[in-house]
Each structure stands twice: as C-alpha cells, then as structure tokens.
PDB file of C-alpha atoms and ligand atoms in Angstrom:
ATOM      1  CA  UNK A 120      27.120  64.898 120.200  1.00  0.00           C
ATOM      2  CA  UNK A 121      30.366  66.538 122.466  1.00  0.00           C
ATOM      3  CA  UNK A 122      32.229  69.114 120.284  1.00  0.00           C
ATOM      4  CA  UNK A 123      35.913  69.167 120.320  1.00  0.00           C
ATOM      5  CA  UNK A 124      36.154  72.746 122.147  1.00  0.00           C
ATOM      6  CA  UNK A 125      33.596  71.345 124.921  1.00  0.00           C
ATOM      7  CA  UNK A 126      34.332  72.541 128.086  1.00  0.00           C
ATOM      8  CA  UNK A 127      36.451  75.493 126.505  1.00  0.00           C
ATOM      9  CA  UNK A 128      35.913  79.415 127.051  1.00  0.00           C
ATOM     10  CA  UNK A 129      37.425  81.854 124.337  1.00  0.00           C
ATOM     11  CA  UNK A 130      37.274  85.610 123.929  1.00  0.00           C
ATOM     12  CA  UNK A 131      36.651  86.601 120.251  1.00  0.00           C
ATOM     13  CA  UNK A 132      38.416  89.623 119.307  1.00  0.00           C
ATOM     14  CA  UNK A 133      37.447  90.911 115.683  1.00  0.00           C
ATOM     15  CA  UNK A 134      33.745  91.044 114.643  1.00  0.00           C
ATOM     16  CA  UNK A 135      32.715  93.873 112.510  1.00  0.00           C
ATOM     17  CA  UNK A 136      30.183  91.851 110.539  1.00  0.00           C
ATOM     18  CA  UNK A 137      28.821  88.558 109.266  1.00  0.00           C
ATOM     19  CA  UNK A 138      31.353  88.260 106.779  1.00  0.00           C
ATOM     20  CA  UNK A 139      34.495  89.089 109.487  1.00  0.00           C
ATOM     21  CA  UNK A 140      37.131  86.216 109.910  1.00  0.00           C
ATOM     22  CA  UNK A 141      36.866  86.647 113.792  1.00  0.00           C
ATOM     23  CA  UNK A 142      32.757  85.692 113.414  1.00  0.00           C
ATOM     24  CA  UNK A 143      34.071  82.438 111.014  1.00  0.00           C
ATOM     25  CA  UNK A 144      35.840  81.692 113.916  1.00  0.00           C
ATOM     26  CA  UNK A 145      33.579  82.478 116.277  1.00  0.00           C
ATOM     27  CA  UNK A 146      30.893  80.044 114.598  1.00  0.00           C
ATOM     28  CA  UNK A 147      32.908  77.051 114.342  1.00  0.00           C
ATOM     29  CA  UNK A 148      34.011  77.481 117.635  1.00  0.00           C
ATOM     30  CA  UNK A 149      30.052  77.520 118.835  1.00  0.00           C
ATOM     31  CA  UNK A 150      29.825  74.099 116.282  1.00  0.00           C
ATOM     32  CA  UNK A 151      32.329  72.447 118.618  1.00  0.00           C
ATOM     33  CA  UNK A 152      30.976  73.504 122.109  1.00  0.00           C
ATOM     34  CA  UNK A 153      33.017  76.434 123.136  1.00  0.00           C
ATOM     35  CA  UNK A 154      31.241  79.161 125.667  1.00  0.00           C
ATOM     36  CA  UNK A 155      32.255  82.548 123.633  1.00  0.00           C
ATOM     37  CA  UNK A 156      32.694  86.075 124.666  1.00  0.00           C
ATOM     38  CA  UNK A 157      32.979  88.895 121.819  1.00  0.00           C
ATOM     39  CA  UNK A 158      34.554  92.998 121.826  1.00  0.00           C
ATOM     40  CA  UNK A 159      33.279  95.301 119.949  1.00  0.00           C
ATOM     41  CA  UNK A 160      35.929  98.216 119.141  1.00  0.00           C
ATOM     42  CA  UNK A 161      32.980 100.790 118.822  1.00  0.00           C
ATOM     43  CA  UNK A 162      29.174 101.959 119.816  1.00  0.00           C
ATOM     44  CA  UNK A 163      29.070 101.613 116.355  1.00  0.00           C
ATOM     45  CA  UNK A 164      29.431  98.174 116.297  1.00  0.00           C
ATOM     46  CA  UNK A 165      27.777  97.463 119.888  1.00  0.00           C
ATOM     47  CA  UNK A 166      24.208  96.093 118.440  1.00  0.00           C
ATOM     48  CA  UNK A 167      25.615  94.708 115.430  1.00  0.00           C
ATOM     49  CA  UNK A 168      28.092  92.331 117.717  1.00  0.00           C
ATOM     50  CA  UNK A 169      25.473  92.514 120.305  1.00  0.00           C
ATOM     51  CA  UNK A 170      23.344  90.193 117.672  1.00  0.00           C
ATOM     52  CA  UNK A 171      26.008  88.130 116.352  1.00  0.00           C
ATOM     53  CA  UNK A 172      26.457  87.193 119.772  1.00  0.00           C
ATOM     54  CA  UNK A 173      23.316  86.505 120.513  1.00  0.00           C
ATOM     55  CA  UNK A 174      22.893  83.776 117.550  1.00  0.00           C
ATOM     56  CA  UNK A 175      25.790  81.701 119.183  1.00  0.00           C
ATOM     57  CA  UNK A 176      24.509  81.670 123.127  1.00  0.00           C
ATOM     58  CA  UNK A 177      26.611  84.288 123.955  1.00  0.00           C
ATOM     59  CA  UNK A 178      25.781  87.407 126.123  1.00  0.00           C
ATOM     60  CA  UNK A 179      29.618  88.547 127.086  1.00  0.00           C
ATOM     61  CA  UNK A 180      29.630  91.352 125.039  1.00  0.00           C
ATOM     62  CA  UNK A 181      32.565  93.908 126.036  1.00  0.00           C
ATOM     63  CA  UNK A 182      33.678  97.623 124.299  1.00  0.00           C
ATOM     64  CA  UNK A 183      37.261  97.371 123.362  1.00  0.00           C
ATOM     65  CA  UNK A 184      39.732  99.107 120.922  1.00  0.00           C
ATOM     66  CA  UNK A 185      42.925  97.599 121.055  1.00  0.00           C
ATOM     67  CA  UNK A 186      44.935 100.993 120.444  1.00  0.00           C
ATOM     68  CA  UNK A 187      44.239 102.419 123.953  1.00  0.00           C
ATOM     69  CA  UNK A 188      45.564 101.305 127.454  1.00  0.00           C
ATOM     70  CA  UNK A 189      42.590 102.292 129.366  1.00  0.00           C
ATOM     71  CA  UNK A 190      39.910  99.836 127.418  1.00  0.00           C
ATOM     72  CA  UNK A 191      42.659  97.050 127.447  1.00  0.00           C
ATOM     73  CA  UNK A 192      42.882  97.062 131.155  1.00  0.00           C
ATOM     74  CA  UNK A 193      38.824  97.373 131.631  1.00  0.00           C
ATOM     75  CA  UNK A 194      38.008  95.089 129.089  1.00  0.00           C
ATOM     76  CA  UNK A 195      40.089  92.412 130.428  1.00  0.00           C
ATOM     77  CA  UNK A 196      39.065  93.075 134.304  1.00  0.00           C
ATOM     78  CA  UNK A 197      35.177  93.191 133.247  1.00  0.00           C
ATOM     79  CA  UNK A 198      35.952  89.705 131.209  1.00  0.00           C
ATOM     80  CA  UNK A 199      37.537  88.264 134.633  1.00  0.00           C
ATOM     81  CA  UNK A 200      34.385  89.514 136.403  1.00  0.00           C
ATOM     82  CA  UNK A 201      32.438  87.250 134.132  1.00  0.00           C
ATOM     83  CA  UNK A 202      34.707  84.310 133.575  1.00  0.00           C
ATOM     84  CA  UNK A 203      37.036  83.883 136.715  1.00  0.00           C
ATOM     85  CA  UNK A 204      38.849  81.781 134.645  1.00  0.00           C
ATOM     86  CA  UNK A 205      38.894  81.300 130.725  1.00  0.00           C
ATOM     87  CA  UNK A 206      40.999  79.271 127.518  1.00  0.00           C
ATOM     88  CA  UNK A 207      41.272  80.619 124.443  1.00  0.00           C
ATOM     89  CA  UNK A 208      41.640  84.320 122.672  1.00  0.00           C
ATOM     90  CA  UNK A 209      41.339  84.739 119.613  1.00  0.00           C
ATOM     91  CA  UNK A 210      42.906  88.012 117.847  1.00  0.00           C
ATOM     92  CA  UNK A 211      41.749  89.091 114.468  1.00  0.00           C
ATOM     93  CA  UNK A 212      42.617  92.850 114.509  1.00  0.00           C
ATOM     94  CA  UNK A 213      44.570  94.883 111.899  1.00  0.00           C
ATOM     95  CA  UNK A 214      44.495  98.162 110.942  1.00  0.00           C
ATOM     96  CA  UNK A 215      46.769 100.958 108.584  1.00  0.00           C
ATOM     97  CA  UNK A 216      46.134 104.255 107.838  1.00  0.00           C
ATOM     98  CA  UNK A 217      44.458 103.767 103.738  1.00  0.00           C
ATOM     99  CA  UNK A 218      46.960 106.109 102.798  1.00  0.00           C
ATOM    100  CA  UNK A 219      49.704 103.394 103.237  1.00  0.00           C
ATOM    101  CA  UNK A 220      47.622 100.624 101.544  1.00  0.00           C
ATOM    102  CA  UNK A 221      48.248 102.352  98.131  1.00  0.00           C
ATOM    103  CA  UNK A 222      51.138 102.747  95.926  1.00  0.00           C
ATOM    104  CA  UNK A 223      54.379 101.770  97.185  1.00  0.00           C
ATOM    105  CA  UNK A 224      56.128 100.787 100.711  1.00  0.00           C
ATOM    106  CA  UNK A 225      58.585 103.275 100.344  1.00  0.00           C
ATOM    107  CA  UNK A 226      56.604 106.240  99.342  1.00  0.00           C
ATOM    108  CA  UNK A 227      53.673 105.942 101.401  1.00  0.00           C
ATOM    109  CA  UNK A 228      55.062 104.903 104.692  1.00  0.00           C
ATOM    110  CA  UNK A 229      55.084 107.879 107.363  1.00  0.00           C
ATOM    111  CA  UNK A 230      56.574 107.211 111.106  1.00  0.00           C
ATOM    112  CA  UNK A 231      52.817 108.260 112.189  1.00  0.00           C
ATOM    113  CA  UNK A 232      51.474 105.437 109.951  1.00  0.00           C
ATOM    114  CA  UNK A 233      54.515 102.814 110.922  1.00  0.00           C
ATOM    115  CA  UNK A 234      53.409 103.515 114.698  1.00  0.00           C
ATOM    116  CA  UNK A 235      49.572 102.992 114.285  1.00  0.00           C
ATOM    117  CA  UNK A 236      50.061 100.218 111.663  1.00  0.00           C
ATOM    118  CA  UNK A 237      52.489  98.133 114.536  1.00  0.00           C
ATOM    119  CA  UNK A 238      50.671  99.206 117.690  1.00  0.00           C
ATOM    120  CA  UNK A 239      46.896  98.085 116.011  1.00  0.00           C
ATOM    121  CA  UNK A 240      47.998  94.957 114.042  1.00  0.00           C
ATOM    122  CA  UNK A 241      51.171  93.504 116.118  1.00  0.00           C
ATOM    123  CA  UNK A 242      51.333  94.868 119.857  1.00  0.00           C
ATOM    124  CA  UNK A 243      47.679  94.318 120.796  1.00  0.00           C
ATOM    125  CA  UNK A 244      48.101  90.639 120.920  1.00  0.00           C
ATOM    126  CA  UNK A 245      51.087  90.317 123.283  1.00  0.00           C
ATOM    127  CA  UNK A 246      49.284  93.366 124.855  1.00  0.00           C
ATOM    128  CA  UNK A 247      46.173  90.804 125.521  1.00  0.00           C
ATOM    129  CA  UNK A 248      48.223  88.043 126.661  1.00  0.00           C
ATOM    130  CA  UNK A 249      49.657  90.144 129.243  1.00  0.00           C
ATOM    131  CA  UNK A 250      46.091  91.231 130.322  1.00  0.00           C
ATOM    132  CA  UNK A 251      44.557  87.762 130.485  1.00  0.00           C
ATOM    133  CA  UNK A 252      47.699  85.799 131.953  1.00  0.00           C
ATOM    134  CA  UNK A 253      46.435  85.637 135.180  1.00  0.00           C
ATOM    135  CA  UNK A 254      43.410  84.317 134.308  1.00  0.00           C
ATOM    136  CA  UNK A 255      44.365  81.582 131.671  1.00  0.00           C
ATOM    137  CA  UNK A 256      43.352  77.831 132.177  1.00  0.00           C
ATOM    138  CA  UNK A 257      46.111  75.565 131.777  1.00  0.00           C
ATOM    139  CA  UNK A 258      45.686  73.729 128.634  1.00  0.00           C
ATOM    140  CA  UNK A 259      44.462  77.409 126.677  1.00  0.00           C
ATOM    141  CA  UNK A 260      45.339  78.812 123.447  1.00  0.00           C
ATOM    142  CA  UNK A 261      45.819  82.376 121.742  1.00  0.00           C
ATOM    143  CA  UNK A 262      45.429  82.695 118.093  1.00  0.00           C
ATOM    144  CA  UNK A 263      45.834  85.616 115.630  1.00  0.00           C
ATOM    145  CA  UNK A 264      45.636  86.090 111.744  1.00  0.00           C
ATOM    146  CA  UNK A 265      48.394  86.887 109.841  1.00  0.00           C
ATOM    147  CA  UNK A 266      49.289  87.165 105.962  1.00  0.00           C
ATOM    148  CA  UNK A 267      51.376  86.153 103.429  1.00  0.00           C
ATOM    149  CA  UNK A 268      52.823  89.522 103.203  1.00  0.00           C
ATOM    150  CA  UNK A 269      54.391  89.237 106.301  1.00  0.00           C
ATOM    151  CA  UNK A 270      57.004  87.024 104.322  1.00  0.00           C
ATOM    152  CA  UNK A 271      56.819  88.194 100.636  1.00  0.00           C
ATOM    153  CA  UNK A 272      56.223  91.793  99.061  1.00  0.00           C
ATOM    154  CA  UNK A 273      52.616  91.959  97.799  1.00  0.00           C
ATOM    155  CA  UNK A 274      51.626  95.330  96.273  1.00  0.00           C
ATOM    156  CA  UNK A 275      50.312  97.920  98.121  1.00  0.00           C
ATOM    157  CA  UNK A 276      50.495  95.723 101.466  1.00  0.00           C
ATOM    158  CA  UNK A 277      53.158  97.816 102.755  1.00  0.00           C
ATOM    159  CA  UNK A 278      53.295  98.692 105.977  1.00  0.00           C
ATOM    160  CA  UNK A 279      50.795  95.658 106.583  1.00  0.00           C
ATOM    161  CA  UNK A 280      53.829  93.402 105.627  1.00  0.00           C
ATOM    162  CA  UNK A 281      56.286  94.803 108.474  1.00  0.00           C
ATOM    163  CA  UNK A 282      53.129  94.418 111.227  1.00  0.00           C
ATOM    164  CA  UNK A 283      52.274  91.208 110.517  1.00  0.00           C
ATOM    165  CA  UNK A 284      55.546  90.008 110.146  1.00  0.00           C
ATOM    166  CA  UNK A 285      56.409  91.623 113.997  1.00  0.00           C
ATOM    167  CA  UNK A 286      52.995  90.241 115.022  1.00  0.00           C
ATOM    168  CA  UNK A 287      54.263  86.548 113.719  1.00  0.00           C
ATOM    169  CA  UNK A 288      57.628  86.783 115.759  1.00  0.00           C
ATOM    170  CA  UNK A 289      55.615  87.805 118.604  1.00  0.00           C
ATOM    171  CA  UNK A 290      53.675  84.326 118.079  1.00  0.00           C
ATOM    172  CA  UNK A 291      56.990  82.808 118.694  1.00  0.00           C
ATOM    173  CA  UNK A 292      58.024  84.223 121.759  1.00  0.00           C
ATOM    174  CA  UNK A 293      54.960  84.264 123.341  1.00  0.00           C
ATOM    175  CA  UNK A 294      54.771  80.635 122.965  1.00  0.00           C
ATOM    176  CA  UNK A 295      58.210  80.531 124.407  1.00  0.00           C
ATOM    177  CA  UNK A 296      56.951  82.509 127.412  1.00  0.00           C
ATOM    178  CA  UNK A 297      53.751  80.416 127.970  1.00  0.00           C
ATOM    179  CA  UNK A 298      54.719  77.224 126.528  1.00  0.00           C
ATOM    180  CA  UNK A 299      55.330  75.811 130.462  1.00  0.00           C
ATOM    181  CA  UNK A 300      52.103  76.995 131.579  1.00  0.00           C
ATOM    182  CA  UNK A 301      51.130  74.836 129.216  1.00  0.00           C
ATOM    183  CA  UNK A 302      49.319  77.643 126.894  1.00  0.00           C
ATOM    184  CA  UNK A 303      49.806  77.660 123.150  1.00  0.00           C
ATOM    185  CA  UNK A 304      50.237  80.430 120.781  1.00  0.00           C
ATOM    186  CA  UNK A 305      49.864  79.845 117.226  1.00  0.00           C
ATOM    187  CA  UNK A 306      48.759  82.319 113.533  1.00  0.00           C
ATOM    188  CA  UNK A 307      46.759  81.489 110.736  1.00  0.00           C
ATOM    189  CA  UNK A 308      47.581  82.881 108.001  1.00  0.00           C
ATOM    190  CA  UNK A 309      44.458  83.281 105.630  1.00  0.00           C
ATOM    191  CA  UNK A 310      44.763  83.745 101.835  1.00  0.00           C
ATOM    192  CA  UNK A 311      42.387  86.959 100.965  1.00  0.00           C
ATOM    193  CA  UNK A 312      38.822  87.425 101.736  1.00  0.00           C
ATOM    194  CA  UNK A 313      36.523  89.896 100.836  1.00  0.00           C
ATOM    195  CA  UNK A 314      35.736  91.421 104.216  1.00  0.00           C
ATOM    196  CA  UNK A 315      34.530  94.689 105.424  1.00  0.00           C
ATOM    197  CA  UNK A 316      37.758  95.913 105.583  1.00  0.00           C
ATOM    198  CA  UNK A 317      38.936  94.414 102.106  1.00  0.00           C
ATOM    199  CA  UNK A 318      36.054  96.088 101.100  1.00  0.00           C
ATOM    200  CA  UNK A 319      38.046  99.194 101.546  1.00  0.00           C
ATOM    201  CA  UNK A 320      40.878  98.229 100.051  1.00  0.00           C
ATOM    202  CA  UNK A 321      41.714  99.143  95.696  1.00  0.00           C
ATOM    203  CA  UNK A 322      42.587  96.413  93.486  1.00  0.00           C
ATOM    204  CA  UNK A 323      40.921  93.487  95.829  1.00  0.00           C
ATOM    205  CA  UNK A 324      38.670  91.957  93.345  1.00  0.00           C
ATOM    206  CA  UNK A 325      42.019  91.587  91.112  1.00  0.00           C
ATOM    207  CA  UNK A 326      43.870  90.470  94.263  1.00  0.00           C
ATOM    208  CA  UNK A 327      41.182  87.593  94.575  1.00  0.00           C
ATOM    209  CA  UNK A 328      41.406  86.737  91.146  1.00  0.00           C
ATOM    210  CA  UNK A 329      44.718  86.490  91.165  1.00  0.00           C
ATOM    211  CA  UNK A 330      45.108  84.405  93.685  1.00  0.00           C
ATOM    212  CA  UNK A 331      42.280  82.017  93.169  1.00  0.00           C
ATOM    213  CA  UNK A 332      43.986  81.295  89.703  1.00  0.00           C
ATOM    214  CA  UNK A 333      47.385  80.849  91.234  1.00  0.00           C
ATOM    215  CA  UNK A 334      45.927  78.276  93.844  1.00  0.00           C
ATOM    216  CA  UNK A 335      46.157  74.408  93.577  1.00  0.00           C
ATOM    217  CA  UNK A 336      42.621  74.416  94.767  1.00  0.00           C
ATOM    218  CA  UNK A 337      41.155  76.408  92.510  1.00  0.00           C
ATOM    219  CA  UNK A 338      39.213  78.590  94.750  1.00  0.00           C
ATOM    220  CA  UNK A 339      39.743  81.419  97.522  1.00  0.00           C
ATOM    221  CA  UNK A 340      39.471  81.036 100.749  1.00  0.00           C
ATOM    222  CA  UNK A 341      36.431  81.293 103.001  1.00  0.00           C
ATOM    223  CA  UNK A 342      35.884  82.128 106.627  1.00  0.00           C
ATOM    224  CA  UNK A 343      34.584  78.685 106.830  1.00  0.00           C
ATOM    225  CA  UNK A 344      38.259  77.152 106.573  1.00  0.00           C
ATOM    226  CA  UNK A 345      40.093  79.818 108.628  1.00  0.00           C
ATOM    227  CA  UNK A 346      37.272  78.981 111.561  1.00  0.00           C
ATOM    228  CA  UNK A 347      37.446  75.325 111.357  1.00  0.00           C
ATOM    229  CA  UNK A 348      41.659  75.374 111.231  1.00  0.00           C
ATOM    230  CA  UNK A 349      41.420  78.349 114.319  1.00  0.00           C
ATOM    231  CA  UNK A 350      38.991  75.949 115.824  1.00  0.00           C
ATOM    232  CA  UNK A 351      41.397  72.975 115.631  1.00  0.00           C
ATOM    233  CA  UNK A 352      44.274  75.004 116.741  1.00  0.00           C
ATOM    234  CA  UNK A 353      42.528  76.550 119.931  1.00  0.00           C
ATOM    235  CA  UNK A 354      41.510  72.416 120.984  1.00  0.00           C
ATOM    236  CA  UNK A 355      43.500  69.767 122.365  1.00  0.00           C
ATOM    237  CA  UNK A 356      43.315  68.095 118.604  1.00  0.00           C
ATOM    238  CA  UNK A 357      46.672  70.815 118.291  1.00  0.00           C
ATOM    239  CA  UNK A 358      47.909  69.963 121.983  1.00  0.00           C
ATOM    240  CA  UNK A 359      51.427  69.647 120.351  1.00  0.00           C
ATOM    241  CA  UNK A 360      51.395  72.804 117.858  1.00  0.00           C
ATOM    242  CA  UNK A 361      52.465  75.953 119.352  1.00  0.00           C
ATOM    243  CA  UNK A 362      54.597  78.994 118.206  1.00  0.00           C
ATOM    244  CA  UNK A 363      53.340  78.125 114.599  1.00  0.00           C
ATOM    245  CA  UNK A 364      51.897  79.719 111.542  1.00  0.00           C
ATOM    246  CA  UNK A 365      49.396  77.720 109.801  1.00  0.00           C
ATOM    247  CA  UNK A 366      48.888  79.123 106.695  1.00  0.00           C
ATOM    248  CA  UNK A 367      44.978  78.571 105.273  1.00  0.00           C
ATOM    249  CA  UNK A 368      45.186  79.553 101.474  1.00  0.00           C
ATOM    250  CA  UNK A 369      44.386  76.989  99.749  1.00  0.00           C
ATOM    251  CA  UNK A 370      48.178  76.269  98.781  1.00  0.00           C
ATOM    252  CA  UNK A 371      48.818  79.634  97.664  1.00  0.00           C
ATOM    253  CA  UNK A 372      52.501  80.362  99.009  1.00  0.00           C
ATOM    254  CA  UNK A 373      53.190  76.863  98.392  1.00  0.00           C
ATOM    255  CA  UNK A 374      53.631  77.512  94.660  1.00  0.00           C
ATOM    256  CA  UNK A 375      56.612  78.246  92.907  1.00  0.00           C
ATOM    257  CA  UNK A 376      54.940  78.647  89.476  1.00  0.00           C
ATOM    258  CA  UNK A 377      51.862  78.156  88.178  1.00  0.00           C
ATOM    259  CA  UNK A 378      50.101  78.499  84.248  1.00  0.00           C
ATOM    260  CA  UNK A 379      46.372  80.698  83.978  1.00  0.00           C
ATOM    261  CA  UNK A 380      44.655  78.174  83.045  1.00  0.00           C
ATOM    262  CA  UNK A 381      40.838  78.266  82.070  1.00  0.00           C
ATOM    263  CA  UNK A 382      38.037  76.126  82.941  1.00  0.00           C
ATOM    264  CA  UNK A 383      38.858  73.639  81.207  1.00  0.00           C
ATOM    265  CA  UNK A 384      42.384  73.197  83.180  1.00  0.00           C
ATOM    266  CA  UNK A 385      43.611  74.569  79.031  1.00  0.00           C
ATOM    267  CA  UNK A 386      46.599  76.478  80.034  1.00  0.00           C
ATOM    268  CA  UNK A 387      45.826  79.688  78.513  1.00  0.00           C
ATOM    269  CA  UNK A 388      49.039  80.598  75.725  1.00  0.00           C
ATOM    270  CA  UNK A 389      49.762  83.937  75.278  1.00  0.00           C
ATOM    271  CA  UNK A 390      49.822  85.583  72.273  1.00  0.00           C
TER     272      UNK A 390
HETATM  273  O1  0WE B 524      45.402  92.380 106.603  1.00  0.00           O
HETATM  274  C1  0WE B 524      44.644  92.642 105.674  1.00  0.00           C
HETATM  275  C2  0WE B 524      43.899  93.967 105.614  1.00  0.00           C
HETATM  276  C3  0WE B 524      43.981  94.764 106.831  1.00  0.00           C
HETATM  277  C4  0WE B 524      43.614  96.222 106.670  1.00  0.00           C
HETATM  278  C5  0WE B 524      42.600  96.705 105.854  1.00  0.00           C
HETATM  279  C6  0WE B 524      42.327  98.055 105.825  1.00  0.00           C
HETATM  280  C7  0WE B 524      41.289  98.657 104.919  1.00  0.00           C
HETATM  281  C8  0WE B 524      40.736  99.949 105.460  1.00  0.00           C
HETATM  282  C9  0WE B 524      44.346  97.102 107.431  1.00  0.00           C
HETATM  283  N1  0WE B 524      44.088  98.426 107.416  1.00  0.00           N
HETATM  284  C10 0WE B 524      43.104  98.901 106.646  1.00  0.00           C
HETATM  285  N2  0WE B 524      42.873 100.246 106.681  1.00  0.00           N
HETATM  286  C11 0WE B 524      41.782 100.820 106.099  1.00  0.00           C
HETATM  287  O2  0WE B 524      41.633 102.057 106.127  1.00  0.00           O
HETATM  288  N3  0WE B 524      44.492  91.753 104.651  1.00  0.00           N
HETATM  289  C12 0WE B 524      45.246  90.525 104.658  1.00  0.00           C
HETATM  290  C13 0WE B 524      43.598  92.000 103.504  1.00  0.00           C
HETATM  291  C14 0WE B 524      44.368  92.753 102.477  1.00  0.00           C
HETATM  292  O3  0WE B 524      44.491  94.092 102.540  1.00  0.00           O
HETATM  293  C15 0WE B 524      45.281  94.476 101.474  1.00  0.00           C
HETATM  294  C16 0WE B 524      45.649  93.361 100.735  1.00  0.00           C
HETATM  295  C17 0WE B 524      45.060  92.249 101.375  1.00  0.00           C
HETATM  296  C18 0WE B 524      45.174  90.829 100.981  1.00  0.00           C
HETATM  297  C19 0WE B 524      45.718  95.740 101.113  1.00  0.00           C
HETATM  298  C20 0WE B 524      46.507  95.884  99.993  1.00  0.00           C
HETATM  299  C21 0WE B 524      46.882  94.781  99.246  1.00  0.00           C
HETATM  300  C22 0WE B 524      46.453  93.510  99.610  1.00  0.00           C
END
C-alpha cells in the first residue's frame, strides 16, 4: 500500500527523545512513505537520534544547533551532499532561558533572554529556508510548531509568547516568498504535551489538567495527532494550504467558556 508522502524527502529537525513532537512527526511521516533525514543539536543526543533513526530506515543523521551560523551552513551543505535535492523540513525547535519560564513576562524578561528566546525559537526557521532554498523540490513544504501563547497570555509562557508569535508571522511571509516556487509554509500549533522539555517546565502537570478539562474532546493532545496533521500538511493532500496555522488541541482555543465538569459530564457547582 503507497503512502501519501511517497516519493517525498523531509529533514526532521527536533528529536531529543521518543516522546519529542519532531519524532511524532517523524513516525507518521515513515507510515506514509517519506525518506527522512534527522539533526541532532548535541553529541549528547548523537546515539540517541542515531537509533531513532535507525527504527524508521533512516541513516542521514547530521549535528546541528540552530543558534550558530557555522553548523547551519554545514549541516545544510552535508544534507545537499546526501540528497541533491529534497521536499519537506520540518522545524520543531524552541528554547528560553528557565529563568524566563517562571513568574511573570515583565519581571523575568532580560534583553539576553529576549535575544536567545527569538534567535532559538523564531529565526532558525527562516534561517533554514534560506539554507535549503536551493535545493527544494517544487511541490515541498516547511513546517514548524507553534503555541497558543503566541496569541493569548498563558502564565509563565512569557518570552515564549513573543517568539512564537514572530516565528508565526515568519510562516506568513515565507509562504509569500516561496509560494511561486510552488513551496508551502505552514505551523501547527499543538495544545501541551509532556515532553522532555515540558518536563522541565513548573506547573505542567496543572497546565495539562487544565487544559484537558477545558477541551471539547476531553483529552490532551498526543504526538500522534500533531504527526498525522504535520504529515498531511507536508503532502499534496494540503496542496492548497500555505502560510497557515493549524492549530492541533483538541479545540482548546476554540472555547469561549467552558464548566469543570466530572466524569460523569456533572458540571461540578462550586460551593
Ligand atoms: O514551547 C513550549 C516549551 C518550550 C521550552 C521549554 C523549555 C524548558 C526547559 C522552551 N524553553 C525551555 N527552556 C528550558 O530551560 N511549549 C509549548 C510547552 C510549554 O512550556 C511552557 C508552557 C507550555 C505549554 C512553559 C510555561 C508555561 C506553559
């Protein structure tokens, strides 16, 4: 049985782990018949991605942290030396400083933090598409993730929030700027996961529980749905979707108000 990414090549940008969204994209991607290439952002990571690679056909395996000029450039040339010409990228990178993931925007937020925050999360993926232009099939797609606190304040966010909405503007004019190459650009936006890097983060576990209650499905998300909706959106199923944000949260930001309810669907009164 053909996949619907048959035929397609994609760089996956983003695997720390098992339980990363880049490797539930990675996997649904194999499902559906892409070729796949991975970066790892340290030797700390090399045999761990190494691995992951391994288990979907793939021995591209390339060292790159977004944050330096150098790796971009190399990373992208040693791709080219293995694919002369490739589809899809997908970018699932973000990083701030902890000490501006806690307490408020205002008091945590340092011009240091700001910079790494931006250059990490939001530059790196016009950065790519830059790298790989020359290389791109007609026909291609670039993805990243975003989050709903690109558009709303969520607590302790903060600086996230400013990135990710300057990483979903650059989503729109890159598709503006590739669009007659015929290459799309397009963002999920996941609802939270507990990943490695969530892991790191205080107050997740409420976070999750908060939002799985305020969801019209009833549940959280999984890597499972952000891979098969990335998946989707880097075939020609999405041919005519580009410089969008798809959000994957199980309806999350689509609610205005919602009642705790409890298993029962009771709505739970308060006191
Ligand atoms: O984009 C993210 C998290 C990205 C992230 C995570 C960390 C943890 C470790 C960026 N930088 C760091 N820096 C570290 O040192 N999410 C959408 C997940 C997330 O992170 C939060 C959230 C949610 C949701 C942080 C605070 C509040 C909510």
């Amino acid at each position: 049985m053909m996949g619907f990414l048959a035929g397609k090549r994609a760089l996956i940008v983003g695997v720390a782990s098992k339980r990363s969204i880049a490797w539930g994209v990675a996997e649904a991607m194999h499902r559906e018949g892409a070729e796949l290439a991975f970066t790892y952002q340290n030797e700390k990571l090399e045999d761990r991605v190494n691995k992951l690679a391994a288990e979907v056909n793939s021995s591209i395996t390339l060292p790159l942290d977004v944050s330096s000029d150098a790796e971009m450039s190399a990373a992208f040339r040693d791709l080219a030396s293995e694919w002369s010409e490739y589809d899809c990228i997908i970018h699932a990178v973000g990083f701030a400083p902890k000490e501006l993931l806690a307490g408020t925007y205002i008091e945590s937020v340092t011009r240091e933090g700001f910079q790494i925050a931006h250059d990490v999360s939001a530059y790196s993926f016009p950065a790519m598409a830059k790298e790989a232009l020359p290389n791109l099939r007609a026909g291609g797609a670039l993805l990243t993730m975003s989050y709903l606190g690109a558009e709303r304040s969520i607590p302790n966010y903060n600086v996230m929030g400013p990135a990710k909405a300057s990483l979903e503007s650059s989503v729109r004019f890159m598709a503006a700027d590739l669009g007659p190459r015929n290459i799309r650009v397009n963002g999920v936006s996941a609802g939270p996961i507990k990943t490695l890097a969530a892991s790191g983060v205080g107050n997740f576990r409420k976070l999750l529980a908060h939002a799985k209650a305020g969801t019209p499905l009833r549940r959280n998300v999984t890597i499972e749905d952000v891979g098969n909706t990335s998946a989707f959106l880097c075939s020609d199923l999405a041919a005519g979707i580009t410089g969008e944000i798809v959000h994957v949260d199980c309806g999350y930001s689509t609610v205005g108000m919602s009642f705790t309810v409890d298993e029962d669907e009771e709505v739970i009164a308060k006191r």
